[in-house]
Each structure stands twice: as structure tokens, then as C-alpha cells.
Amino acid sequence: MPIEYDVIVVGSGPNGLAAAITLARAGCSVVVYEANATIGGGARSAELTLPGFLHDVCSAVHPLAASSPFFRTLPLERFGLEWIEPAIPLAHPLDNGSAACLCKDIGVTAEKLGEDSAAYRRLMQPLARNWKNLSIEFLQPMLHLPRHPITLAHFGILALCPATLLAKFIFKGEPARALFAGIAAHSFLPLEAPVSSAFALVLGLAGHAVGWPIPRGGSQQISNALADYLRELGGNVELNHRIENLRDLPKSRAILLDVSVWEFLRIAGQQLPSGYRRRLESFQHAPGIFKIDYALSEPIPWKAEACRRAGTIHLGGAMDEIAASERDIARGRIPERPFVLVAQQSLFDQTRVPRGQHTLWAYCHVPFSCGTDMSAQIESQIERFAPGFRDCVLARHKMSAADLGKSNSNMAGGDISGGATNLIQLVRRPVLSPTPYRTPIKGVYLCSSSTPPGGGVHGMCGYHAARLALRDIFAKR
């Protein structure tokens, strides 16, 4: 059978498109097969509530996309991608009516933390000075020869710490502790777990380096820009093309799969060796999410003024409350007061809504594959910090963890991370190997968030997998 394409990519999420672009730039003929009617995977936007209200289907705020070493090499602005930086990237309201804030300027952030001002500077400034080098180091497999070993070692010592331990050791006051804990909770880990601090440090540093920006017109614009650039390079994208088995694919030199470990197990059939299959089967899921999108008649009436100028809001109160919520999730329990992540993109991007109206994007963590409706708990948390919120609601669109898996098979059980991000699975993602993207099937590579460096819209999983595939392809020629 003659070769139809040099490379086939399955899945048009940011990692799949990043892989396709890397290969097309190297002169390969590339096609991307997407199962759905729209490209983007977790970086999509749609009218989920009412006509004219554009919501981000999954990812919404993009510090890692804006700081991605690979995306920075692409002319995405030429294809319509425009970043908007909210005045305050992140606000974390407290019950006394104040809010701790992550601002782009470290000095401004520190100043508002009162007694912890100096401690915050000591923690973040040395790392921020080396952000470009650090971002290259941690946005690749953990098993690699570091280019900047001293900088990485400084970061690594702090990153290995449980978030609660590091926050209590460094900070005295609740605002700084709560701010750190809320960012660490993006890990989906109990905050007493090793490496939970890594997420607070990475996302906090990204906030100081590039902010926590949103794309004008929705997260779909990231995917659209990537796909348009791929087409300019000669690549093709085929929609509504679901792959049920690897044997159904045309002949090619390489296949790159932007699918989860569990989807790979399904479509690989019996082609995988039993030992490798067992290792993938032991790969653990992260908890799920319950997501709700709102159409609003007016902006949210936050008690804290800073929240009215922030793109992202973390709702969870004090550090101990956030830690208790995440601990419950890890134990398979529904928290009474869940930690809630909120984004209010329409405050800064009126292209998403009818004039004078607004959207709200919100989710909380839940046990894997949980079908419980968490909208009452989420709204109670919002009302706690914004009394009168419910009076602004025009419409709601809800998705449970189980619903997410039905809408996107790569998010089975509501796991939007491609697998748990505990210490073992950061090192062994998805298997312990210096080349974790290569599979035992000749010419087949994994390039999803189930591979290093993991979840987030940054394209680095696809970039690294494609670079490995290129080495293998050209080694054979």
C-alpha cells in the first residue's frame, strides 16, 4: 500500500495541532483527523446558554499558552490570535470583604500582602528573573539533562513541597496563604501532597511573566489560529473523522495521537505488548470537574472591588478550607464548600456577549466520573462573595464530570488533565522512559496531555512528540 501522508495526527487539540505544525514545518505531508465537527479539543468556544453568548467549552484562561516556548515561535497573531490581559490576572476574595491578588508586577502583588510582602518577594523574585529558562525546563519530560541545573534545582526544592507546608513555612498571614493555596489547587492534588507547590509556583510565575490572559473571541481562537497556520504550511484538517482502530488509518510514516492513555488503549486494540498495556492500565485518572456556564444580565456584584477588575477569581476562602475541599475530593467525597474557579471574560471582551450583558465560566473539582449536580454549591460560593449574584442569572448550562466524558472521550470521567499529576505520574507520564512519547507500536507516538509536561494549553506535548518522530523518520531515510 503506497504512503498517503508522511504523518497522520489523530486529534485537533492544541497538542495535536502543535505536533502537526512541527512536522509540516519540517517538510512532511500532514493530515489531522478530528472526531468532532469543530477543532480544538479542550480549547473550543460555543454558544452554550443563549444566542449571542459565547462560552469557553473547557479551557478559558491561558498563562501557559502565552508563555509556551513553542507557541512563541509561531506567527499566530497573523491568524487573528489576540491576547487580552485583565487589569488583575487573579483575585482571591476573603470573608472580610478584601481580596488577595496576583498582579503582573511582583512588587504590587507583594505590597498588597501586608506582613508577607517581603516573604513573597523572597520567594518569587529569584525565580521570576529566570522564568524563560525555567519554563523551558519544566515544559518537557522530568527525565532530561537540564540546561540550567542550578536554576532548576532551586525551583525543584520548593516545588517538591506540599503546598500547605510551604505556605505555612513562608507566610504568616491568611491572604498570602490563601492566594498560594488557590493557585496550588489547580493541581487537582490534596494540598498536603508532594509537588502541589509546583503548580502554585509555575502558574504564579507565569502570571508575573505574561499575566493570565484570555484570547479575544474565545479559546477557539487559539485552535483556529493554529489550524490556519497549519493549512498555510500545506497541512490538512479533516473534521467528523473518528478513528475507532489504528488499523483503519491510511499508510503513513508516523502516527501521532493526541488522545488520552485510555483512548489509546481502546483504539490500539491488541497491538500493544501485554507489559506496556498493563503499565498504561495502571495510569491513574485525576479527579473530575463539574462545570457551569452562565449568561448574565450585568456584571457580578462582588464585595471586593479587586474582583470587579480581575479576569480569574478563586473562591474558597482561607487556605485550610481549600485544603479540606481538595482532601475530600481525593477521598471520593463531595465537599460542602468546594473550591470554585471562576472566569469573567466578558468584562474584558465584549465580542462574546450582547451589549451590556455578560458571561461567567465556573467549575469545581469533584471525584472522578461523579454525576452529582454541584450548581447549588457553586452558586452558594459565588453568593458568599457576591451577594445578589443569582439575580443576574439569565440562563445556565451545566456539565457534570460524567457529561464531560460523553462530550469528549479524552475527558472521561471529567478528567481534564489527561491523568493525575502526582509526583509518580509527573515522572512516569505515562511510562518511565526518557522518550515517553514513543510507543511499542512502530511509528506510533502519543502526544496528548497524558504525556509530559501534562495538562494545559501550551502545545509542548505535541511539539516534543513531533521532534522525536522527526528524528525517527529521518533516521530511516
Short mmCIF file of N, CA, C and O in Angstrom, two decimals, residues 321-449:
data_model
loop_
_atom_site.label_atom_id
_atom_site.label_comp_id
_atom_site.label_asym_id
_atom_site.label_seq_id
_atom_site.Cartn_x
_atom_site.Cartn_y
_atom_site.Cartn_z
N GLU A 321 -9.65 25.88 54.41
CA GLU A 321 -10.91 25.49 53.77
C GLU A 321 -10.65 24.89 52.39
O GLU A 321 -11.24 23.86 52.02
N ILE A 322 -9.75 25.50 51.63
CA ILE A 322 -9.41 24.98 50.31
C ILE A 322 -8.79 23.59 50.44
O ILE A 322 -9.12 22.66 49.72
N ALA A 323 -7.86 23.46 51.42
CA ALA A 323 -7.20 22.17 51.62
C ALA A 323 -8.21 21.09 52.00
O ALA A 323 -8.11 19.95 51.53
N ALA A 324 -9.19 21.44 52.83
CA ALA A 324 -10.20 20.47 53.24
C ALA A 324 -11.04 20.03 52.04
O ALA A 324 -11.37 18.84 51.89
N SER A 325 -11.37 20.98 51.16
CA SER A 325 -12.16 20.66 49.96
C SER A 325 -11.41 19.70 49.06
O SER A 325 -11.96 18.68 48.60
N GLU A 326 -10.14 19.99 48.79
CA GLU A 326 -9.36 19.13 47.90
C GLU A 326 -9.08 17.77 48.54
O GLU A 326 -8.99 16.75 47.84
N ARG A 327 -8.97 17.73 49.85
CA ARG A 327 -8.78 16.46 50.56
C ARG A 327 -10.03 15.59 50.41
O ARG A 327 -9.93 14.37 50.20
N ASP A 328 -11.20 16.21 50.52
CA ASP A 328 -12.45 15.47 50.34
C ASP A 328 -12.51 14.86 48.93
O ASP A 328 -12.89 13.69 48.77
N ILE A 329 -12.16 15.64 47.94
CA ILE A 329 -12.21 15.16 46.55
C ILE A 329 -11.31 13.93 46.40
O ILE A 329 -11.70 12.92 45.79
N ALA A 330 -10.10 14.00 46.94
CA ALA A 330 -9.15 12.89 46.83
C ALA A 330 -9.68 11.63 47.49
O ALA A 330 -9.32 10.51 47.09
N ARG A 331 -10.53 11.80 48.48
CA ARG A 331 -11.11 10.65 49.19
C ARG A 331 -12.45 10.21 48.61
O ARG A 331 -13.13 9.36 49.17
N GLY A 332 -12.83 10.83 47.47
CA GLY A 332 -14.07 10.43 46.81
C GLY A 332 -15.32 11.02 47.40
O GLY A 332 -16.43 10.54 47.14
N ARG A 333 -15.16 12.10 48.19
CA ARG A 333 -16.32 12.73 48.84
C ARG A 333 -16.65 14.07 48.19
O ARG A 333 -15.79 14.74 47.66
N ILE A 334 -17.92 14.46 48.28
CA ILE A 334 -18.37 15.76 47.77
C ILE A 334 -18.17 16.79 48.87
O ILE A 334 -18.74 16.67 49.96
N PRO A 335 -17.38 17.82 48.64
CA PRO A 335 -17.17 18.83 49.68
C PRO A 335 -18.39 19.72 49.85
O PRO A 335 -19.10 20.02 48.89
N GLU A 336 -18.62 20.12 51.10
CA GLU A 336 -19.74 21.01 51.37
C GLU A 336 -19.49 22.39 50.76
O GLU A 336 -20.40 23.03 50.23
N ARG A 337 -18.24 22.84 50.88
CA ARG A 337 -17.84 24.13 50.30
C ARG A 337 -16.71 23.88 49.30
O ARG A 337 -15.54 23.93 49.66
N PRO A 338 -17.04 23.60 48.06
CA PRO A 338 -15.98 23.28 47.09
C PRO A 338 -15.15 24.51 46.74
O PRO A 338 -15.64 25.64 46.80
N PHE A 339 -13.91 24.27 46.35
CA PHE A 339 -13.08 25.31 45.77
C PHE A 339 -13.58 25.55 44.35
O PHE A 339 -13.69 24.61 43.57
N VAL A 340 -13.89 26.79 44.02
CA VAL A 340 -14.51 27.13 42.74
C VAL A 340 -13.59 28.06 41.96
O VAL A 340 -13.10 29.06 42.49
N LEU A 341 -13.38 27.74 40.69
CA LEU A 341 -12.61 28.60 39.78
C LEU A 341 -13.58 29.31 38.86
O LEU A 341 -14.46 28.67 38.26
N VAL A 342 -13.42 30.62 38.76
CA VAL A 342 -14.34 31.46 38.01
C VAL A 342 -13.56 32.32 37.03
O VAL A 342 -12.48 32.82 37.37
N ALA A 343 -14.09 32.49 35.82
CA ALA A 343 -13.51 33.43 34.87
C ALA A 343 -14.62 34.31 34.32
O ALA A 343 -15.70 33.81 33.97
N GLN A 344 -14.36 35.61 34.27
CA GLN A 344 -15.36 36.57 33.79
C GLN A 344 -14.79 37.30 32.57
O GLN A 344 -14.49 38.49 32.60
N GLN A 345 -14.68 36.55 31.47
CA GLN A 345 -14.00 37.04 30.27
C GLN A 345 -14.71 38.24 29.65
O GLN A 345 -14.07 39.13 29.08
N SER A 346 -16.05 38.29 29.74
CA SER A 346 -16.78 39.34 29.04
C SER A 346 -16.56 40.72 29.62
O SER A 346 -16.86 41.72 28.97
N LEU A 347 -16.01 40.81 30.84
CA LEU A 347 -15.65 42.12 31.38
C LEU A 347 -14.59 42.79 30.51
O LEU A 347 -14.49 44.02 30.46
N PHE A 348 -13.80 41.98 29.83
CA PHE A 348 -12.66 42.49 29.06
C PHE A 348 -12.81 42.23 27.56
O PHE A 348 -12.00 42.70 26.77
N ASP A 349 -13.83 41.45 27.19
CA ASP A 349 -14.01 41.07 25.78
C ASP A 349 -15.49 41.08 25.44
O ASP A 349 -16.19 40.09 25.60
N GLN A 350 -15.95 42.24 24.98
CA GLN A 350 -17.38 42.39 24.68
C GLN A 350 -17.80 41.68 23.39
O GLN A 350 -18.99 41.63 23.06
N THR A 351 -16.82 41.09 22.65
CA THR A 351 -17.19 40.34 21.45
C THR A 351 -17.94 39.06 21.79
O THR A 351 -18.54 38.45 20.90
N ARG A 352 -17.92 38.68 23.05
CA ARG A 352 -18.52 37.39 23.44
C ARG A 352 -19.99 37.49 23.83
O ARG A 352 -20.62 36.45 24.06
N VAL A 353 -20.52 38.70 23.96
CA VAL A 353 -21.86 38.85 24.54
C VAL A 353 -22.63 39.97 23.86
O VAL A 353 -22.04 40.88 23.27
N PRO A 354 -23.98 39.95 23.96
CA PRO A 354 -24.76 41.12 23.54
C PRO A 354 -24.39 42.33 24.40
O PRO A 354 -23.97 42.17 25.56
N ARG A 355 -24.57 43.51 23.85
CA ARG A 355 -24.15 44.73 24.53
C ARG A 355 -24.74 44.83 25.95
O ARG A 355 -25.93 44.63 26.16
N GLY A 356 -23.86 45.11 26.92
CA GLY A 356 -24.29 45.33 28.29
C GLY A 356 -24.50 44.07 29.11
O GLY A 356 -24.77 44.14 30.31
N GLN A 357 -24.37 42.89 28.48
CA GLN A 357 -24.59 41.65 29.20
C GLN A 357 -23.26 40.90 29.36
O GLN A 357 -22.22 41.33 28.85
N HIS A 358 -23.29 39.79 30.09
CA HIS A 358 -22.03 39.15 30.46
C HIS A 358 -22.17 37.63 30.52
O HIS A 358 -23.27 37.08 30.54
N THR A 359 -21.01 36.98 30.54
CA THR A 359 -20.92 35.54 30.78
C THR A 359 -20.14 35.29 32.06
O THR A 359 -19.40 36.15 32.53
N LEU A 360 -20.30 34.10 32.57
CA LEU A 360 -19.46 33.63 33.68
C LEU A 360 -19.15 32.16 33.43
O LEU A 360 -20.05 31.38 33.07
N TRP A 361 -17.90 31.80 33.60
CA TRP A 361 -17.38 30.43 33.41
C TRP A 361 -16.95 29.95 34.79
O TRP A 361 -16.21 30.67 35.48
N ALA A 362 -17.43 28.80 35.23
CA ALA A 362 -17.09 28.35 36.58
C ALA A 362 -17.05 26.84 36.64
O ALA A 362 -17.82 26.16 35.95
N TYR A 363 -16.14 26.33 37.46
CA TYR A 363 -16.16 24.89 37.73
C TYR A 363 -15.59 24.62 39.11
O TYR A 363 -14.90 25.45 39.70
N CYS A 364 -15.91 23.44 39.61
CA CYS A 364 -15.31 22.96 40.86
C CYS A 364 -14.84 21.53 40.64
O CYS A 364 -15.27 20.85 39.71
N HIS A 365 -13.94 21.09 41.50
CA HIS A 365 -13.45 19.72 41.42
C HIS A 365 -14.45 18.77 42.07
O HIS A 365 -15.10 19.11 43.06
N VAL A 366 -14.55 17.59 41.50
CA VAL A 366 -15.41 16.53 42.03
C VAL A 366 -14.68 15.20 41.88
O VAL A 366 -13.72 15.11 41.11
N PRO A 367 -15.10 14.17 42.58
CA PRO A 367 -14.49 12.85 42.37
C PRO A 367 -14.65 12.41 40.91
O PRO A 367 -15.59 12.81 40.22
N PHE A 368 -13.74 11.59 40.46
CA PHE A 368 -13.74 11.10 39.09
C PHE A 368 -15.08 10.48 38.73
O PHE A 368 -15.64 9.69 39.48
N SER A 369 -15.61 10.87 37.56
CA SER A 369 -16.84 10.33 36.99
C SER A 369 -18.08 10.62 37.84
O SER A 369 -19.11 9.98 37.66
N CYS A 370 -18.00 11.61 38.69
CA CYS A 370 -19.12 11.98 39.57
C CYS A 370 -20.26 12.56 38.73
O CYS A 370 -20.04 13.39 37.85
N GLY A 371 -21.48 12.14 39.01
CA GLY A 371 -22.64 12.65 38.29
C GLY A 371 -23.44 13.66 39.08
O GLY A 371 -24.49 14.12 38.62
N THR A 372 -22.96 14.05 40.26
CA THR A 372 -23.69 14.96 41.13
C THR A 372 -23.78 16.36 40.54
O THR A 372 -22.80 16.89 40.02
N ASP A 373 -24.94 16.97 40.63
CA ASP A 373 -25.14 18.36 40.21
C ASP A 373 -24.60 19.27 41.32
O ASP A 373 -25.15 19.32 42.42
N MET A 374 -23.53 20.00 41.03
CA MET A 374 -22.87 20.85 42.01
C MET A 374 -23.25 22.32 41.86
O MET A 374 -22.61 23.19 42.47
N SER A 375 -24.28 22.61 41.07
CA SER A 375 -24.59 24.02 40.81
C SER A 375 -25.01 24.76 42.07
O SER A 375 -24.66 25.94 42.23
N ALA A 376 -25.73 24.10 42.98
CA ALA A 376 -26.13 24.79 44.21
C ALA A 376 -24.92 25.15 45.05
O ALA A 376 -24.83 26.26 45.60
N GLN A 377 -23.95 24.23 45.16
CA GLN A 377 -22.74 24.50 45.94
C GLN A 377 -21.90 25.61 45.29
O GLN A 377 -21.36 26.48 45.97
N ILE A 378 -21.79 25.57 43.96
CA ILE A 378 -21.04 26.61 43.26
C ILE A 378 -21.69 27.97 43.46
O ILE A 378 -21.02 28.97 43.78
N GLU A 379 -23.00 28.04 43.32
CA GLU A 379 -23.68 29.32 43.46
C GLU A 379 -23.65 29.83 44.89
O GLU A 379 -23.59 31.06 45.11
N SER A 380 -23.64 28.94 45.84
CA SER A 380 -23.50 29.38 47.24
C SER A 380 -22.15 30.03 47.47
O SER A 380 -22.05 31.03 48.19
N GLN A 381 -21.10 29.46 46.86
CA GLN A 381 -19.78 30.05 47.00
C GLN A 381 -19.71 31.42 46.31
O GLN A 381 -19.09 32.36 46.83
N ILE A 382 -20.34 31.55 45.15
CA ILE A 382 -20.35 32.85 44.47
C ILE A 382 -21.13 33.87 45.29
O ILE A 382 -20.69 35.00 45.51
N GLU A 383 -22.31 33.48 45.75
CA GLU A 383 -23.14 34.38 46.57
C GLU A 383 -22.42 34.80 47.85
O GLU A 383 -22.61 35.92 48.33
N ARG A 384 -21.62 33.92 48.39
CA ARG A 384 -20.87 34.22 49.61
C ARG A 384 -20.00 35.47 49.43
O ARG A 384 -19.85 36.28 50.34
N PHE A 385 -19.41 35.61 48.24
CA PHE A 385 -18.51 36.73 47.97
C PHE A 385 -19.13 37.78 47.05
O PHE A 385 -18.54 38.83 46.84
N ALA A 386 -20.32 37.49 46.52
CA ALA A 386 -21.03 38.43 45.64
C ALA A 386 -22.52 38.32 45.88
O ALA A 386 -23.26 37.75 45.07
N PRO A 387 -23.01 38.85 47.02
CA PRO A 387 -24.45 38.75 47.32
C PRO A 387 -25.29 39.38 46.20
O PRO A 387 -24.97 40.46 45.71
N GLY A 388 -26.33 38.68 45.80
CA GLY A 388 -27.17 39.16 44.71
C GLY A 388 -26.81 38.58 43.36
O GLY A 388 -27.46 38.89 42.36
N PHE A 389 -25.82 37.70 43.33
CA PHE A 389 -25.39 37.10 42.06
C PHE A 389 -26.55 36.41 41.34
O PHE A 389 -26.72 36.58 40.12
N ARG A 390 -27.34 35.64 42.06
CA ARG A 390 -28.40 34.86 41.41
C ARG A 390 -29.40 35.76 40.67
O ARG A 390 -30.02 35.33 39.70
N ASP A 391 -29.55 36.99 41.13
CA ASP A 391 -30.48 37.91 40.47
C ASP A 391 -29.99 38.32 39.08
O ASP A 391 -30.78 38.85 38.28
N CYS A 392 -28.71 38.10 38.79
CA CYS A 392 -28.14 38.47 37.50
C CYS A 392 -28.25 37.36 36.46
O CYS A 392 -27.98 37.59 35.27
N VAL A 393 -28.63 36.15 36.88
CA VAL A 393 -28.56 34.98 36.00
C VAL A 393 -29.73 34.96 35.03
O VAL A 393 -30.90 34.98 35.42
N LEU A 394 -29.39 34.90 33.73
CA LEU A 394 -30.40 34.75 32.68
C LEU A 394 -30.56 33.30 32.26
O LEU A 394 -31.67 32.87 31.92
N ALA A 395 -29.46 32.54 32.25
CA ALA A 395 -29.50 31.13 31.81
C ALA A 395 -28.27 30.42 32.32
O ALA A 395 -27.24 31.05 32.61
N ARG A 396 -28.37 29.10 32.42
CA ARG A 396 -27.27 28.25 32.88
C ARG A 396 -27.08 27.09 31.91
O ARG A 396 -28.04 26.59 31.33
N HIS A 397 -25.83 26.64 31.78
CA HIS A 397 -25.52 25.41 31.06
C HIS A 397 -24.61 24.58 31.95
O HIS A 397 -23.53 25.03 32.32
N LYS A 398 -25.05 23.37 32.31
CA LYS A 398 -24.32 22.54 33.27
C LYS A 398 -23.71 21.33 32.59
O LYS A 398 -24.31 20.75 31.68
N MET A 399 -22.55 20.94 33.07
CA MET A 399 -21.93 19.69 32.62
C MET A 399 -21.29 19.01 33.83
O MET A 399 -20.36 19.55 34.44
N SER A 400 -21.79 17.82 34.14
CA SER A 400 -21.18 17.03 35.21
C SER A 400 -19.91 16.37 34.71
O SER A 400 -19.62 16.38 33.50
N ALA A 401 -19.17 15.77 35.63
CA ALA A 401 -17.96 15.03 35.24
C ALA A 401 -18.31 13.93 34.24
O ALA A 401 -17.60 13.70 33.25
N ALA A 402 -19.42 13.25 34.49
CA ALA A 402 -19.85 12.18 33.58
C ALA A 402 -20.24 12.75 32.21
O ALA A 402 -19.94 12.16 31.16
N ASP A 403 -20.90 13.91 32.19
CA ASP A 403 -21.30 14.54 30.93
C ASP A 403 -20.09 14.94 30.09
O ASP A 403 -20.10 14.80 28.86
N LEU A 404 -19.04 15.43 30.74
CA LEU A 404 -17.84 15.85 30.01
C LEU A 404 -17.24 14.69 29.23
O LEU A 404 -16.81 14.85 28.09
N GLY A 405 -17.21 13.53 29.87
CA GLY A 405 -16.68 12.35 29.21
C GLY A 405 -17.49 11.96 27.98
O GLY A 405 -16.94 11.47 26.99
N LYS A 406 -18.81 12.19 28.03
CA LYS A 406 -19.66 11.87 26.88
C LYS A 406 -19.44 12.84 25.74
O LYS A 406 -19.56 12.49 24.57
N SER A 407 -19.12 14.10 26.08
CA SER A 407 -18.93 15.11 25.04
C SER A 407 -17.56 15.04 24.41
O SER A 407 -17.36 15.46 23.27
N ASN A 408 -16.58 14.55 25.16
CA ASN A 408 -15.21 14.44 24.66
C ASN A 408 -14.58 13.22 25.31
O ASN A 408 -14.32 13.22 26.52
N SER A 409 -14.34 12.18 24.52
CA SER A 409 -13.86 10.92 25.08
C SER A 409 -12.50 11.05 25.75
O SER A 409 -12.12 10.21 26.56
N ASN A 410 -11.75 12.10 25.42
CA ASN A 410 -10.46 12.30 26.08
C ASN A 410 -10.61 12.88 27.48
O ASN A 410 -9.62 13.02 28.20
N MET A 411 -11.83 13.25 27.85
CA MET A 411 -12.09 13.77 29.19
C MET A 411 -12.98 12.82 29.98
O MET A 411 -13.86 13.23 30.72
N ALA A 412 -12.74 11.55 29.82
CA ALA A 412 -13.54 10.54 30.51
C ALA A 412 -13.60 10.82 31.99
O ALA A 412 -12.58 11.12 32.62
N GLY A 413 -14.80 10.76 32.54
CA GLY A 413 -14.96 10.97 33.98
C GLY A 413 -14.73 12.39 34.43
O GLY A 413 -14.64 12.66 35.63
N GLY A 414 -14.64 13.34 33.47
CA GLY A 414 -14.38 14.73 33.83
C GLY A 414 -12.93 15.04 34.07
O GLY A 414 -12.59 16.15 34.50
N ASP A 415 -12.03 14.09 33.78
CA ASP A 415 -10.59 14.29 33.95
C ASP A 415 -10.09 15.15 32.80
O ASP A 415 -9.93 14.68 31.68
N ILE A 416 -9.85 16.45 33.06
CA ILE A 416 -9.39 17.37 32.02
C ILE A 416 -7.86 17.46 31.97
O ILE A 416 -7.31 18.22 31.18
N SER A 417 -7.17 16.65 32.80
CA SER A 417 -5.72 16.74 32.92
C SER A 417 -4.97 15.64 32.19
O SER A 417 -3.74 15.64 32.17
N GLY A 418 -5.69 14.69 31.60
CA GLY A 418 -5.02 13.58 30.94
C GLY A 418 -4.41 12.59 31.90
O GLY A 418 -3.52 11.82 31.55
N GLY A 419 -4.88 12.60 33.14
CA GLY A 419 -4.32 11.71 34.17
C GLY A 419 -3.83 12.51 35.36
O GLY A 419 -3.51 13.70 35.26
N ALA A 420 -3.77 11.85 36.51
CA ALA A 420 -3.35 12.52 37.75
C ALA A 420 -1.95 13.11 37.61
O ALA A 420 -1.11 12.59 36.87
N THR A 421 -1.72 14.18 38.36
CA THR A 421 -0.43 14.89 38.29
C THR A 421 0.33 14.77 39.61
O THR A 421 0.98 15.72 40.05
N ASN A 422 0.22 13.61 40.23
CA ASN A 422 1.02 13.38 41.44
C ASN A 422 2.48 13.17 41.04
O ASN A 422 2.81 13.09 39.85
N LEU A 423 3.36 13.08 42.04
CA LEU A 423 4.79 13.01 41.76
C LEU A 423 5.14 11.82 40.88
O LEU A 423 5.90 11.94 39.91
N ILE A 424 4.55 10.66 41.17
CA ILE A 424 4.87 9.46 40.39
C ILE A 424 4.48 9.65 38.94
O ILE A 424 5.23 9.33 38.01
N GLN A 425 3.30 10.24 38.69
CA GLN A 425 2.84 10.37 37.32
C GLN A 425 3.40 11.60 36.61
O GLN A 425 3.22 11.73 35.40
N LEU A 426 4.07 12.47 37.31
CA LEU A 426 4.83 13.50 36.63
C LEU A 426 6.13 12.93 36.09
O LEU A 426 6.61 13.32 35.02
N VAL A 427 6.71 11.99 36.84
CA VAL A 427 7.94 11.32 36.39
C VAL A 427 7.59 10.24 35.38
O VAL A 427 8.25 10.12 34.33
N ARG A 428 6.58 9.47 35.65
CA ARG A 428 6.16 8.34 34.80
C ARG A 428 4.89 8.76 34.06
O ARG A 428 3.78 8.45 34.47
N ARG A 429 5.07 9.50 32.97
CA ARG A 429 3.91 10.04 32.26
C ARG A 429 4.02 9.72 30.78
O ARG A 429 4.69 10.46 30.06
N PRO A 430 3.39 8.66 30.27
CA PRO A 430 2.61 7.68 31.01
C PRO A 430 3.43 6.48 31.46
O PRO A 430 2.95 5.64 32.22
N VAL A 431 4.69 6.41 30.99
CA VAL A 431 5.58 5.32 31.41
C VAL A 431 6.93 5.94 31.75
O VAL A 431 7.26 7.04 31.32
N LEU A 432 7.71 5.21 32.54
CA LEU A 432 9.04 5.69 32.90
C LEU A 432 9.98 5.47 31.73
O LEU A 432 10.34 4.34 31.40
N SER A 433 10.36 6.56 31.06
CA SER A 433 11.19 6.45 29.86
C SER A 433 11.74 7.83 29.52
O SER A 433 11.04 8.83 29.71
N PRO A 434 12.96 7.89 28.99
CA PRO A 434 13.47 9.18 28.51
C PRO A 434 12.75 9.64 27.23
O PRO A 434 12.84 10.80 26.85
N THR A 435 12.04 8.72 26.57
CA THR A 435 11.25 9.06 25.38
C THR A 435 9.82 8.56 25.58
O THR A 435 9.38 7.59 24.94
N PRO A 436 9.06 9.18 26.49
CA PRO A 436 7.74 8.65 26.85
C PRO A 436 6.70 8.78 25.74
O PRO A 436 5.62 8.19 25.85
N TYR A 437 7.01 9.52 24.69
CA TYR A 437 6.05 9.70 23.60
C TYR A 437 6.04 8.51 22.65
O TYR A 437 5.04 8.22 22.01
N ARG A 438 7.15 7.81 22.55
CA ARG A 438 7.25 6.66 21.64
C ARG A 438 6.53 5.46 22.25
O ARG A 438 6.69 5.16 23.43
N THR A 439 5.74 4.78 21.46
CA THR A 439 5.04 3.58 21.94
C THR A 439 5.69 2.34 21.33
O THR A 439 6.49 2.44 20.40
N PRO A 440 5.35 1.14 21.82
CA PRO A 440 5.93 -0.08 21.25
C PRO A 440 5.47 -0.38 19.82
O PRO A 440 6.07 -1.21 19.14
N ILE A 441 4.40 0.29 19.38
CA ILE A 441 3.94 0.09 18.00
C ILE A 441 4.81 0.95 17.09
O ILE A 441 4.89 2.17 17.27
N LYS A 442 5.44 0.34 16.14
CA LYS A 442 6.37 1.06 15.27
C LYS A 442 5.70 2.25 14.59
O LYS A 442 4.66 2.13 13.96
N GLY A 443 6.32 3.42 14.76
CA GLY A 443 5.83 4.62 14.10
C GLY A 443 4.65 5.29 14.77
O GLY A 443 4.09 6.24 14.22
N VAL A 444 4.25 4.83 15.96
CA VAL A 444 3.09 5.40 16.66
C VAL A 444 3.56 6.11 17.92
O VAL A 444 4.31 5.54 18.73
N TYR A 445 3.10 7.36 18.10
CA TYR A 445 3.55 8.19 19.21
C TYR A 445 2.33 8.80 19.91
O TYR A 445 1.33 9.13 19.28
N LEU A 446 2.44 8.95 21.22
CA LEU A 446 1.43 9.67 22.00
C LEU A 446 1.87 11.12 22.14
O LEU A 446 3.04 11.38 22.42
N CYS A 447 0.93 12.06 21.98
CA CYS A 447 1.32 13.47 22.10
C CYS A 447 0.28 14.28 22.87
O CYS A 447 0.21 15.49 22.72
N SER A 448 -0.51 13.61 23.71
CA SER A 448 -1.58 14.28 24.45
C SER A 448 -1.08 14.72 25.82
O SER A 448 0.07 14.54 26.18
N SER A 449 -2.00 15.29 26.62
CA SER A 449 -1.65 15.71 27.98
C SER A 449 -1.38 14.53 28.90
O SER A 449 -0.96 14.74 30.05
#
